[in-house]
Every structure is written in structure tokens, then in C-alpha cells.
PDB file of C-alpha atoms in Angstrom:
ATOM      1  CA  MET A   1       0.073  -0.013   0.000  1.00  0.00           C
ATOM      2  CA  GLN A   2       1.154   3.560  -0.784  1.00  0.00           C
ATOM      3  CA  SER A   3       0.650   6.682   1.080  1.00  0.00           C
ATOM      4  CA  LYS A   4       0.902  10.042  -0.642  1.00  0.00           C
ATOM      5  CA  VAL A   5       0.280  13.759  -0.067  1.00  0.00           C
ATOM      6  CA  ILE A   6      -1.329  15.909  -2.804  1.00  0.00           C
ATOM      7  CA  HIS A   7      -1.155  19.569  -2.356  1.00  0.00           C
ATOM      8  CA  VAL A   8      -4.283  21.445  -3.815  1.00  0.00           C
ATOM      9  CA  SER A   9      -5.624  24.933  -3.897  1.00  0.00           C
ATOM     10  CA  SER A  10      -7.919  26.221  -1.270  1.00  0.00           C
ATOM     11  CA  ILE A  11     -10.530  23.992   0.208  1.00  0.00           C
ATOM     12  CA  ASN A  12     -12.824  26.319   2.140  1.00  0.00           C
ATOM     13  CA  SER A  13     -15.695  24.381   3.463  1.00  0.00           C
ATOM     14  CA  GLU A  14     -16.525  20.986   4.989  1.00  0.00           C
ATOM     15  CA  GLN A  15     -18.859  20.336   2.093  1.00  0.00           C
ATOM     16  CA  GLN A  16     -15.805  20.607  -0.172  1.00  0.00           C
ATOM     17  CA  GLN A  17     -13.981  18.279   1.972  1.00  0.00           C
ATOM     18  CA  TYR A  18     -16.715  15.857   1.968  1.00  0.00           C
ATOM     19  CA  GLN A  19     -17.053  16.170  -1.921  1.00  0.00           C
ATOM     20  CA  ILE A  20     -13.235  15.295  -2.298  1.00  0.00           C
ATOM     21  CA  LYS A  21     -13.340  12.376   0.084  1.00  0.00           C
ATOM     22  CA  GLN A  22     -16.377  10.920  -1.306  1.00  0.00           C
ATOM     23  CA  GLN A  23     -15.028  11.060  -4.976  1.00  0.00           C
ATOM     24  CA  LEU A  24     -11.672   9.707  -3.866  1.00  0.00           C
ATOM     25  CA  MET A  25     -13.060   6.840  -1.565  1.00  0.00           C
ATOM     26  CA  ASN A  26     -15.205   5.666  -4.709  1.00  0.00           C
ATOM     27  CA  VAL A  27     -11.853   4.800  -6.764  1.00  0.00           C
ATOM     28  CA  ILE A  28     -11.185   1.162  -6.276  1.00  0.00           C
ATOM     29  CA  GLY A  29      -7.914   0.611  -4.432  1.00  0.00           C
ATOM     30  CA  VAL A  30      -8.323   3.721  -1.961  1.00  0.00           C
ATOM     31  CA  HIS A  31      -8.280   2.772   1.563  1.00  0.00           C
ATOM     32  CA  ASN A  32      -8.237   6.182   3.494  1.00  0.00           C
ATOM     33  CA  VAL A  33      -8.641   9.848   2.700  1.00  0.00           C
ATOM     34  CA  ALA A  34      -7.582  12.531   5.187  1.00  0.00           C
ATOM     35  CA  ILE A  35      -7.887  16.235   4.426  1.00  0.00           C
ATOM     36  CA  ASP A  36      -5.985  18.985   6.001  1.00  0.00           C
ATOM     37  CA  SER A  37      -7.778  22.055   4.747  1.00  0.00           C
ATOM     38  CA  ASP A  38      -5.577  24.703   6.576  1.00  0.00           C
ATOM     39  CA  LYS A  39      -2.511  23.328   4.703  1.00  0.00           C
ATOM     40  CA  GLY A  40      -4.075  22.334   1.488  1.00  0.00           C
ATOM     41  CA  GLU A  41      -3.087  18.758   1.765  1.00  0.00           C
ATOM     42  CA  ILE A  42      -4.740  15.480   1.064  1.00  0.00           C
ATOM     43  CA  LEU A  43      -3.313  12.330   2.300  1.00  0.00           C
ATOM     44  CA  ILE A  44      -4.250   9.220   0.557  1.00  0.00           C
ATOM     45  CA  ASN A  45      -3.673   5.563   1.381  1.00  0.00           C
ATOM     46  CA  PHE A  46      -4.215   3.385  -1.708  1.00  0.00           C
ATOM     47  CA  GLU A  47      -2.912   0.212  -3.738  1.00  0.00           C
ATOM     48  CA  THR A  48      -3.366  -1.208  -7.242  1.00  0.00           C
ATOM     49  CA  PRO A  49      -5.457  -0.507  -9.273  1.00  0.00           C
ATOM     50  CA  ALA A  50      -5.558   2.975  -8.137  1.00  0.00           C
ATOM     51  CA  SER A  51      -2.429   5.348  -9.067  1.00  0.00           C
ATOM     52  CA  LEU A  52      -1.357   8.768  -8.090  1.00  0.00           C
ATOM     53  CA  ASN A  53      -2.123   9.981 -11.616  1.00  0.00           C
ATOM     54  CA  ASN A  54      -5.634   8.576 -11.427  1.00  0.00           C
ATOM     55  CA  LEU A  55      -6.337  10.177  -8.056  1.00  0.00           C
ATOM     56  CA  GLU A  56      -4.831  13.724  -9.137  1.00  0.00           C
ATOM     57  CA  LYS A  57      -7.035  13.493 -12.074  1.00  0.00           C
ATOM     58  CA  GLU A  58     -10.138  12.897  -9.896  1.00  0.00           C
ATOM     59  CA  ILE A  59      -9.251  15.921  -7.760  1.00  0.00           C
ATOM     60  CA  TYR A  60      -8.633  18.041 -10.836  1.00  0.00           C
ATOM     61  CA  ASP A  61     -11.820  17.108 -12.341  1.00  0.00           C
ATOM     62  CA  LEU A  62     -13.528  18.564  -9.183  1.00  0.00           C
ATOM     63  CA  GLY A  63     -11.939  21.943 -10.134  1.00  0.00           C
ATOM     64  CA  TYR A  64      -8.978  22.007  -7.695  1.00  0.00           C
ATOM     65  CA  GLN A  65      -5.454  23.258  -8.847  1.00  0.00           C
ATOM     66  CA  ILE A  66      -2.738  20.566  -7.788  1.00  0.00           C
ATOM     67  CA  PHE A  67       0.550  21.980  -6.848  1.00  0.00           C
TER      68      PHE A  67
END
């Protein structure tokens, strides 16, 4: 299993956090998602078939800029 941190543009509300977490948890292979909105960080624990590129694309498709 891999753990990665993705840095994103501002996450301003609990609704946005919920939306991101739900979207990522629906990806096959994702086991846990933790969001630190103050730091703009999303910590994801995942394994194959999920990949970092796929997860970043899911976040990007929700309208967040990835740093």
C-alpha cells in the first residue's frame, strides 16, 4: 500500500472536504483519505489499481488546482 500527499488549491468548507473524500473513496484501491484544509493537503492511502495520476485527475476534475 502507498501513502501520498497531494497539495491542492484552497479547500474552504466542510462540504468541499466531503465532496473530495467521497470522490476519492469511490476509486477502487483507495483505503483512506484525510484532508487538512489549513495546509491544503490530501493524504491518500491506496494500492493497485489506483494510481497517483488517477487520483490527481479525480481531484482536478472536481475543479481544484494541484501544486
